[in-house]
Coordinates of C-alpha atoms and ligand atoms in Angstrom, one line a residue:
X29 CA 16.6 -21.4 -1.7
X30 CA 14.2 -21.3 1.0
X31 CA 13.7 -21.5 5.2
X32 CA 12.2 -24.4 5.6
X33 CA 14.4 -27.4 6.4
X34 CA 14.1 -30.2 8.2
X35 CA 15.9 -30.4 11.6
X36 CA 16.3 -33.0 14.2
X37 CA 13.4 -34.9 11.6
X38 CA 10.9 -32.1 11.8
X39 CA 10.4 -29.7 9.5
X40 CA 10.8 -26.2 10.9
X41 CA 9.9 -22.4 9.4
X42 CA 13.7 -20.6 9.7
X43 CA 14.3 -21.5 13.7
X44 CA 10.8 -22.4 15.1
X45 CA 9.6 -26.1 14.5
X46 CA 6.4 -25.9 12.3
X47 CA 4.8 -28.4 14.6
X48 CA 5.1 -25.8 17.4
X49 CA 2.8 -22.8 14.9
X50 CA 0.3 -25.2 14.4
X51 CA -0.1 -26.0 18.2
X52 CA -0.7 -22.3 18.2
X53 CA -3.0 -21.5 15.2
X54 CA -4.0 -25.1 14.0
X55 CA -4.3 -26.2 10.1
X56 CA -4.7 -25.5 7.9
X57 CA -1.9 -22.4 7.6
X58 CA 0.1 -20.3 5.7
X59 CA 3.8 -19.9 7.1
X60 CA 5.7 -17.2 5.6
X61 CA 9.9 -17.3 6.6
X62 CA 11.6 -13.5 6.8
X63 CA 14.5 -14.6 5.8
X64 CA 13.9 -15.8 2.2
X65 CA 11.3 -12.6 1.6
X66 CA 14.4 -10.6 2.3
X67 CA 17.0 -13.1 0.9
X68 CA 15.1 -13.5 -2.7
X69 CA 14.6 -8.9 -2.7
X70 CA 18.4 -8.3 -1.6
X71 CA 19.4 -10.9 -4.6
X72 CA 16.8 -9.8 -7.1
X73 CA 18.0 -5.8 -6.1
X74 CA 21.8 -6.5 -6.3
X75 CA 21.3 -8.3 -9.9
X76 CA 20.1 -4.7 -10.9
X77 CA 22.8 -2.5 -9.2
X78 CA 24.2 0.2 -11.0
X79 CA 20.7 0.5 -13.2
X80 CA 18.5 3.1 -12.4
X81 CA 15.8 0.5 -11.2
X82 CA 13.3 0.1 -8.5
X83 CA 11.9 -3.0 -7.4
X84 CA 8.0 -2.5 -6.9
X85 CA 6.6 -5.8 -5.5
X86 CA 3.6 -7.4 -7.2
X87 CA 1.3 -7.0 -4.3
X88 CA -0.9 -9.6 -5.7
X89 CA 1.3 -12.4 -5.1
X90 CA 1.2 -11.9 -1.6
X91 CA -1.4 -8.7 0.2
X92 CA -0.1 -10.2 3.8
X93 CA 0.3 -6.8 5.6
X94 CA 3.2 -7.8 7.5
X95 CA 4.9 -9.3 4.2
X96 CA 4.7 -6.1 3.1
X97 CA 6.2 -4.4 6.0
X98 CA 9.0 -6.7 5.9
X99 CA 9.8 -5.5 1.9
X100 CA 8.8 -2.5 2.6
X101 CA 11.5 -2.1 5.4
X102 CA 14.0 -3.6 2.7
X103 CA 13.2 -0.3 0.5
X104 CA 10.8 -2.3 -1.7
X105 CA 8.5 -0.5 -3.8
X106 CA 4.5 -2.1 -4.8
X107 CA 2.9 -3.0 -8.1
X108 CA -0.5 -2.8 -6.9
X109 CA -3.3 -3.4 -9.4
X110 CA -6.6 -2.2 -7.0
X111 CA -7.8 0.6 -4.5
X112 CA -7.4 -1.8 -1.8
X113 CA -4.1 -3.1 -2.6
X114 CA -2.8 0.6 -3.1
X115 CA -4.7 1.3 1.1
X116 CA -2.7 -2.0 1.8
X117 CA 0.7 -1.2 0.6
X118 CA 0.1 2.8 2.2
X119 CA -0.7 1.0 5.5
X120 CA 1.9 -1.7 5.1
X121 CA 4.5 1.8 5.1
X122 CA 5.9 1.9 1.3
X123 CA 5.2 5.4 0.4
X124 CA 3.2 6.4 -2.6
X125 CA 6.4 7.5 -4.7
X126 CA 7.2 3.8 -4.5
X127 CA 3.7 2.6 -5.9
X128 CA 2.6 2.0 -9.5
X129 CA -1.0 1.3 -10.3
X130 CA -1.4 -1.5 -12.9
X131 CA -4.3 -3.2 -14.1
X132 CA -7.1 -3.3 -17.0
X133 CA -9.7 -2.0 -15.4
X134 CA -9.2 0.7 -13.1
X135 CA -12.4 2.6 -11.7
X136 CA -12.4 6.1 -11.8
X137 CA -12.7 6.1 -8.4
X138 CA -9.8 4.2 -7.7
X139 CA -8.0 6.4 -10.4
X140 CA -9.0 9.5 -7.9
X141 CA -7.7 7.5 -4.9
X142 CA -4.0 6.9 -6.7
X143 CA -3.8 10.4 -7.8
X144 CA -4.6 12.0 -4.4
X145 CA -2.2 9.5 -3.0
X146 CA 0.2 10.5 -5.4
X147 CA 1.7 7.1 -6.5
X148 CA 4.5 7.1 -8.8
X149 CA 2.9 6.0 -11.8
X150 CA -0.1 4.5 -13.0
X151 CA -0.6 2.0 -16.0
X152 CA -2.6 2.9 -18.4
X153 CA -4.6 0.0 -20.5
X154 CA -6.6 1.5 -22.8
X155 CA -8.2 4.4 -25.0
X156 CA -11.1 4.7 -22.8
X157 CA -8.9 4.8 -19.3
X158 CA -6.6 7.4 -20.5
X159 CA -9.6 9.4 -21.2
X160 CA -11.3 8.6 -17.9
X161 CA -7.6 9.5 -16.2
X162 CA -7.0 12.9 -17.8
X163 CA -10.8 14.0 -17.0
X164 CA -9.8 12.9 -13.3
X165 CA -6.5 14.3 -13.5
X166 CA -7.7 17.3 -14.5
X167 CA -10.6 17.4 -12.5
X168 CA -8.0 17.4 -9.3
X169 CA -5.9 19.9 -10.6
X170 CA -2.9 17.6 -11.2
X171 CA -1.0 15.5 -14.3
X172 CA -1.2 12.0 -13.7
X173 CA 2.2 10.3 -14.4
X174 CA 1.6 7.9 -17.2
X175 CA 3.4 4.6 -19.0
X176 CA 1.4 3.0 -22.0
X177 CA 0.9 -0.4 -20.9
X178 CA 1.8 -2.3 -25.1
X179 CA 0.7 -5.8 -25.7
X180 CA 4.0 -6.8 -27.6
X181 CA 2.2 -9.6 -29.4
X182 CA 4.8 -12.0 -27.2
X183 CA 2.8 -14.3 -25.1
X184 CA 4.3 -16.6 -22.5
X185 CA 4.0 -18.6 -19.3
X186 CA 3.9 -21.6 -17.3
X187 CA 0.3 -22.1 -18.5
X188 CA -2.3 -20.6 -20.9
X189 CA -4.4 -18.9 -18.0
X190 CA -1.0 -16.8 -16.8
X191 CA -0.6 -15.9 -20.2
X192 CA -0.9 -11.7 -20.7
X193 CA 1.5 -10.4 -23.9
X194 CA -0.5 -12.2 -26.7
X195 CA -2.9 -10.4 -28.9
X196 CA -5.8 -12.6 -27.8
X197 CA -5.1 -11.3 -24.3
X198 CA -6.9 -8.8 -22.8
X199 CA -4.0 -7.1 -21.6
X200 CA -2.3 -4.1 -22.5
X201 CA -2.6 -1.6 -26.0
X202 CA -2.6 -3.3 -29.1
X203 CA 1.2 -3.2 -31.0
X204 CA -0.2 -1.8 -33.7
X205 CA -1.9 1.1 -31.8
X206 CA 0.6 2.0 -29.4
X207 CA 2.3 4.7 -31.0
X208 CA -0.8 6.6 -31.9
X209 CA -2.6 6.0 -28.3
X210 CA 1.1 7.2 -26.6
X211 CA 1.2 10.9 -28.7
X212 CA -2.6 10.8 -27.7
X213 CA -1.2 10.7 -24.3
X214 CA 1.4 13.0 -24.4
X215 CA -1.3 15.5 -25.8
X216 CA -3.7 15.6 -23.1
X217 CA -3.2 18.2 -20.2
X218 CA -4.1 15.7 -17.7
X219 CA -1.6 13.2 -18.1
X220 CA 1.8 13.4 -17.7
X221 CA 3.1 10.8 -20.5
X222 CA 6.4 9.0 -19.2
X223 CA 6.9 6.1 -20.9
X224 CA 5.7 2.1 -21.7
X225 CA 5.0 -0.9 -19.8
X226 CA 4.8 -4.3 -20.9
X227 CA 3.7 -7.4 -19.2
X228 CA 4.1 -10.8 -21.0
X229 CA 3.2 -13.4 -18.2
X230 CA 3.5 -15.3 -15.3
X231 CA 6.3 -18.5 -14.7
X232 CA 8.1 -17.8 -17.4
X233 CA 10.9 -20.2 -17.1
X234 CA 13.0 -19.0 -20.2
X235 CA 14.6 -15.7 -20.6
X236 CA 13.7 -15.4 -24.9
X237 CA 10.4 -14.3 -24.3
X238 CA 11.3 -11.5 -22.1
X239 CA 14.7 -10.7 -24.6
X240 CA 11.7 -10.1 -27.5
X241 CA 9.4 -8.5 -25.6
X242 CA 11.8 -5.9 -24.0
X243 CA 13.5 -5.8 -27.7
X244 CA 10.0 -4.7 -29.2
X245 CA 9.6 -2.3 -26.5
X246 CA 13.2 -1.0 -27.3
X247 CA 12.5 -0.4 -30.6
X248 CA 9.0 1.6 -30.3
X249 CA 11.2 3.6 -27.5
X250 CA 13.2 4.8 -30.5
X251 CA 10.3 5.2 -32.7
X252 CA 8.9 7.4 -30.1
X253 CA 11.7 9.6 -29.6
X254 CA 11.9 9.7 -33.3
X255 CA 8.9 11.3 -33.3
X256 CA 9.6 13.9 -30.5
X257 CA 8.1 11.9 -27.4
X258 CA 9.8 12.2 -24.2
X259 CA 10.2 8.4 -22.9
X260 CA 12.1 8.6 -19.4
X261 CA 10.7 5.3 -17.7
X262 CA 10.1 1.1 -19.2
X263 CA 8.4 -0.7 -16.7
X264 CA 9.1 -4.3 -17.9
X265 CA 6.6 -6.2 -15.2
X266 CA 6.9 -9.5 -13.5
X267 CA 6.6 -13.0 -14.8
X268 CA 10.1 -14.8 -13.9
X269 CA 9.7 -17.8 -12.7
X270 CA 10.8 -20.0 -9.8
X271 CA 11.5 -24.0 -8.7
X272 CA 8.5 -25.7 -7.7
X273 CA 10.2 -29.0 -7.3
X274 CA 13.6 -30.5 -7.2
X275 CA 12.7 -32.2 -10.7
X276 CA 11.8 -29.1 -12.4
X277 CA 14.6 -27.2 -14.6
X278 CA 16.0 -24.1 -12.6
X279 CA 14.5 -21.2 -13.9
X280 CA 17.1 -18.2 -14.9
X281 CA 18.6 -16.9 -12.1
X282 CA 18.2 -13.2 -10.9
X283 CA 21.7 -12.0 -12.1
X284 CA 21.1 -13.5 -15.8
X285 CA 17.8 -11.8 -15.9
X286 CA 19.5 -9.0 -14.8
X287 CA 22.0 -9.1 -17.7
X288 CA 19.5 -9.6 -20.5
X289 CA 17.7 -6.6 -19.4
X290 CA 21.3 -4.8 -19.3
X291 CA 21.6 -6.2 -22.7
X292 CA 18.3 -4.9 -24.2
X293 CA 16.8 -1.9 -22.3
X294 CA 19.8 0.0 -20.3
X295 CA 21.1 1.9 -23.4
X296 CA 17.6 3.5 -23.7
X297 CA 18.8 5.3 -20.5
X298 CA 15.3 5.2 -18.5
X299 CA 14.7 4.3 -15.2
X300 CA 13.7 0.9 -15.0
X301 CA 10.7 -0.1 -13.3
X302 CA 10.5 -4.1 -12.2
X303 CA 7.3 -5.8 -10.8
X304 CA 8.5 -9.5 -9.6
X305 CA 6.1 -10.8 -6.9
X306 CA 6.4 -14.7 -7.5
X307 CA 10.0 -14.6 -7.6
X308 CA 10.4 -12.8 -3.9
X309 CA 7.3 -14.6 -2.2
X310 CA 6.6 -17.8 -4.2
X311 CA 9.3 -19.7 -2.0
X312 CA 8.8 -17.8 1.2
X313 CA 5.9 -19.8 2.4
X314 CA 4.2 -22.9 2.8
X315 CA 0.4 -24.1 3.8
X316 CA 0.3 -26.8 6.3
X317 CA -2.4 -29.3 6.6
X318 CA -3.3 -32.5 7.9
X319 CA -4.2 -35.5 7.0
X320 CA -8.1 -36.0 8.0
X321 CA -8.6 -39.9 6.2
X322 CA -7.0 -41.9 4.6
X323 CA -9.0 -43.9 1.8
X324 CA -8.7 -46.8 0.2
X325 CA -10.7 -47.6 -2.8
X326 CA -9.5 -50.6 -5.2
X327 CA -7.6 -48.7 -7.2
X328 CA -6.4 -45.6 -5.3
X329 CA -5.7 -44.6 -1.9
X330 CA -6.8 -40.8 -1.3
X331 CA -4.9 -38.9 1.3
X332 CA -7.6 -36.3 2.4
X333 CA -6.6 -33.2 3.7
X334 CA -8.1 -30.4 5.9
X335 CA -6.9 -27.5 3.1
X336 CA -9.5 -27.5 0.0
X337 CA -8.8 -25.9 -3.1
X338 CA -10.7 -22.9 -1.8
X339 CA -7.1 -22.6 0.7
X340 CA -5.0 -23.1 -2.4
X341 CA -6.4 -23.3 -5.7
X342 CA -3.2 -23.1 -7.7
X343 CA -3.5 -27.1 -8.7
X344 CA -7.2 -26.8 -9.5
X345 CA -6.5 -23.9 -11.5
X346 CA -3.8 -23.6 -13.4
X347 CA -2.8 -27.8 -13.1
X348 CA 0.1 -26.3 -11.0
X349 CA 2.0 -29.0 -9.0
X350 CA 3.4 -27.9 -5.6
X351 CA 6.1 -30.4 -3.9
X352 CA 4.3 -32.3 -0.4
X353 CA 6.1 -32.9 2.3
X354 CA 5.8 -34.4 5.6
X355 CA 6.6 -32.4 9.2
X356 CA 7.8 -35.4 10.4
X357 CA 11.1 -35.9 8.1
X358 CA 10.5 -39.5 6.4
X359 CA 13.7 -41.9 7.2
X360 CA 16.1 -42.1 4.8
X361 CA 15.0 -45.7 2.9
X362 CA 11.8 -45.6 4.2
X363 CA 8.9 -47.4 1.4
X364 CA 6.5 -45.1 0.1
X365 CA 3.2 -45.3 -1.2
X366 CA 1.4 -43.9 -4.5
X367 CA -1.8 -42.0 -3.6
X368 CA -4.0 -38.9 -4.4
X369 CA -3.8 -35.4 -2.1
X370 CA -7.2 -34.1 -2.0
X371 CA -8.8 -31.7 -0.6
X372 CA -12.5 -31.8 1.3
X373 CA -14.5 -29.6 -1.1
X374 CA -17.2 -30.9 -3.2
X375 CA -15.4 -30.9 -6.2
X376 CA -14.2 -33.2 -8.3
X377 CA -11.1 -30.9 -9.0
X378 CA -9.9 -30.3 -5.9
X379 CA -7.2 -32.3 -6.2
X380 CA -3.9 -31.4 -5.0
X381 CA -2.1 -34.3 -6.7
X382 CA -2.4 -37.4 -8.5
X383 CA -0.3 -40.7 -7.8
X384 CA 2.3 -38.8 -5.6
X385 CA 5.0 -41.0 -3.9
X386 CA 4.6 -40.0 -0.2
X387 CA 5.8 -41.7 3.0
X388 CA 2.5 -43.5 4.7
X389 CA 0.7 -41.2 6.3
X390 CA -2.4 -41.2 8.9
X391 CA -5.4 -39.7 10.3
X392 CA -3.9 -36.9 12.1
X393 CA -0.3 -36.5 10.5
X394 CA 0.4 -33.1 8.9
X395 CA 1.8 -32.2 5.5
X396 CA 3.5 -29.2 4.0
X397 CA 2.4 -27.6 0.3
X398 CA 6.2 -25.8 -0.7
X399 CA 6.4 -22.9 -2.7
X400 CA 3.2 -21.4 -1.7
X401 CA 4.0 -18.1 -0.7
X402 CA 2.6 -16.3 -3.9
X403 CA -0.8 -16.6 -5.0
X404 CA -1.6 -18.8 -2.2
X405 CA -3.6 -16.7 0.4
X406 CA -4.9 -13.6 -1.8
X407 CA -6.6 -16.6 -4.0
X408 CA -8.2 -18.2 -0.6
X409 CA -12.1 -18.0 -1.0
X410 CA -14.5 -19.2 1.5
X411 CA -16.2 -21.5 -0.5
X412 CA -18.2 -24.5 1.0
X413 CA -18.6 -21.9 3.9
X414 CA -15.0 -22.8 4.7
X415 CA -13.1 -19.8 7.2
X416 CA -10.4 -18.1 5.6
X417 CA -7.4 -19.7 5.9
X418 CA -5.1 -18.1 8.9
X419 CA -1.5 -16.6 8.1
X420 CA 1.8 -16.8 10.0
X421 CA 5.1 -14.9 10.0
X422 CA 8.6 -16.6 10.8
X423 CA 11.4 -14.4 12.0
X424 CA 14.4 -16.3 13.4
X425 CA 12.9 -17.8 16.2
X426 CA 9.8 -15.9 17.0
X427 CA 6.6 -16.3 15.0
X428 CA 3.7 -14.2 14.9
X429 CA -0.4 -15.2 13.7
X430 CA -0.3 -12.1 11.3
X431 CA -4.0 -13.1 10.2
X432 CA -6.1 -15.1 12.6
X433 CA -8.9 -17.3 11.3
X434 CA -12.1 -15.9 11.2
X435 CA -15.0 -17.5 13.2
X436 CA -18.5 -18.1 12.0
X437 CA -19.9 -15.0 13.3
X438 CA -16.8 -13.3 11.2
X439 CA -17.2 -15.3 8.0
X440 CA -21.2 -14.6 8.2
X441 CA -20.6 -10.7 9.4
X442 CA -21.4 -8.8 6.9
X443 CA -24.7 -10.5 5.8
X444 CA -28.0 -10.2 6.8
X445 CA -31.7 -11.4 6.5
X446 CA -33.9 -9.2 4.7
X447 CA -37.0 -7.8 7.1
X448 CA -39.5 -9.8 4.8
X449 CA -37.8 -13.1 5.6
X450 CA -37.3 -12.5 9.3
X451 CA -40.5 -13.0 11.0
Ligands
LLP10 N1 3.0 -7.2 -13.1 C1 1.9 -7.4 -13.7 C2 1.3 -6.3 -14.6 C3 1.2 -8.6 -13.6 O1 0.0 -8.8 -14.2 C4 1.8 -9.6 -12.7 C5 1.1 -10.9 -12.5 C6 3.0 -9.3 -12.1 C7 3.6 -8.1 -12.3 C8 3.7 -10.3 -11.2 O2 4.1 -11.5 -11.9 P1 5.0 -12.6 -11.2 O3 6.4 -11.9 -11.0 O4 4.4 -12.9 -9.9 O5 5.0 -13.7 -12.2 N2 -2.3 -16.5 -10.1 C9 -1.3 -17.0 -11.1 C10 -0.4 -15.9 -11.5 C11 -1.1 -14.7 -12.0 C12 -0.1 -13.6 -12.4 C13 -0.8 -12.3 -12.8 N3 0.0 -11.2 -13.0 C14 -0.6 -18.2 -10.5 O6 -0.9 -18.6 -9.4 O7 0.3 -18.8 -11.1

């Protein structure tokens, strides 16, 4: 369920008629609607109530400051998985006993910045990072709160590269390790052990996976307590998926979810930690373009857009397929045509999509990517010397450019010539 709908035959972001933004800001765009930010944390939040859990959004999805606001005025807590993300989410207002610090490769210096921030708990990867956290930890006079992040040997995901709970991942402590490296944990002064994490993946449209995953983590929860360790929290990560067209099977809904990890993990009795960041923001925006040529070649006809796979590189990357539709609402009967969306950059993959039914479209006719509200922006590069692409927020009828588009003397700020190239 999202906010944009077609009215009166345009397309329009909650109240405000998309073709009115782009008068504003221009294409291409990211549009992000309140409504379904706050519509997919309230259903994903009431699924788990009466658990002890807390909802910490996967900044990563989605590092638009005012996105963040917006959840963070919902109560939303942040999975963040860098320094800068963990700045972000401080500025964005979500306090640091909302924040858990995930990721494989944390710098010490970023490991400083968490604890002196004081973020709920940090995720710890490895051997080497739990010895790099106590020595901070300690060095600062405080215990770091700790889960051990276990690679349950249970990989899944809409594709290979979203993949994180195999063994072959880099992800995580291996499951035969993870006992030893969590008493290892729970013996060292700095760090104050708390319990596991897991992470299996990313579009997971299929609720088995996670059932395994969270059942392995169960039983090592037990084995640890067995052996006298004090487990209090399981954070079970992100990785449920959502509709990226009307074709594709519904993905489990929030409340099943729910009730699988009701049915695995509650009786352990810990808080619950949950990192969804597709799931709240994947549907709560779109990127608008237009149409620069058409082309005709004997075989094909390219629709070639203004966005490049440097404004969303989902398809190029991971084959992913996002649903393309017109502002201007195609009449019902209308004929269509099969063509290509691509994008301008010199690439041969920056396709968008291959032998798409669309309405006919034209020089100058604009086109909405659905469902690109997670890993759209945060994965926008400037490649070919392309500007950033600019961001939007919906609210009922207002709308606000919450990220302008940089100009040439931003995109080309921070560099300069060296002094024996500049006479
Ligand atoms: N927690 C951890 C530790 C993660 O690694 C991730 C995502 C999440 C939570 C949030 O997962 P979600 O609920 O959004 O599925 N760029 C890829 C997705 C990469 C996901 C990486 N980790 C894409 O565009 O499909």
């Amino acid at each position: 369920m999202h906010h944009f709908l077609y009215r009166n035959g345009t397309l329009h972001a909650e109240d405000v008629p998309v073709s009115r933004i782009i008068e504003a800001v221009g294409t291409p765009c990211y549009i992000y609607a309140t409504e379904t930010l706050v519509r997919h944390y309230r259903i994903f939040a009431e699924a788990f109530r009466g658990l002890d859990a807390r909802i910490h959004f996967a900044v990563k999805a989605n590092a638009s400051l005012a996105v963040l606001r917006t959840l963070a005025q919902q109560g939303c807590g942040a999975d963040v998985v860098s320094g800068g993300e963990l700045q972000l989410s401080l500025q964005a207002g979500i306090p640091a006993e909302r924040i858990v610090f995930s990721g494989v490769g944390k710098t010490e210096e970023e490991l400083e910045l968490a604890l002196k921030a004081g973020v709920y708990q940090i995720n710890v990867e490895s051997l080497p990072e739990l010895g790099a956290l106590d020595t901070v930890a300690r060095h600062l006079g405080v215990r770091a709160p700790v889960a051990v992040r276990v690679n349950p040997d249970i990989g899944a995901g809409g594709h290979e590269k979203i993949t994180t709970g195999n063994r072959e991942n880099k992800f995580g402590i291996e499951w035969n390790m993870a006992t030893q490296v969590c008493h290892h944990a729970a013996s060292l002064p700095g760090i104050d052990f708390k319990g596991l994490a897991v992470h299996i993946g990313s579009q997971i449209t299929d609720l088995a996976p996670f059932r395994a995953a969270f059942s392995r983590i169960v039983a090592l929860t037990r084995i640890l307590r067995a052996e006298g360790l004090d487990i209090s929290r399981l954070d079970l990560g992100g990785g449920l998926g959502i509709p990226y067209k009307d074709a594709d099977t519904a993905p489990p809904l929030p409340a099943d979810y729910a009730s699988m990890v009701r049915d695995t993990v509650s009786g352990t009795g810990c808080t619950l930690l949950l990192e969804p960041g597709r799931l709240i923001a994947g549907n709560a925006g779109i990127l608008v373009s237009r149409v620069v040529y058409v082309k005709d070649s004997q075989t094909r006809t390219f629709i070639i857009l203004d966005a490049g796979m440097n404004d969303l590189i989902r398809p190029a990357m991971y084959d992913a397929r996002h649903a393309i539709i017109p502002l201007a609402e195609p009449e019902a009967g209308s004929a269509g045509q099969t063509c290509d969306v691509v994008g301008p950059v010199c690439e041969s993959s920056d396709i968008f999509a291959r032998d798409v039914m669309l309405p006919p479209l034209q020089t100058g006719d604009r086109i909405a990517f659905l469902s690109a509200g997670a890993y759209g922006a945060v994965m926008a590069s400037q490649y070919n010397t392309r500007p950033l692409v600019p961001e939007v927020l919906v609210k009922g009828d207002r709308f606000a450019i919450t990220r302008r588009r940089p100009s040439f003397q931003d995109m080309t700020a921070l560099e300069s010539i060296p002094d024996w190239l500049s006479s």
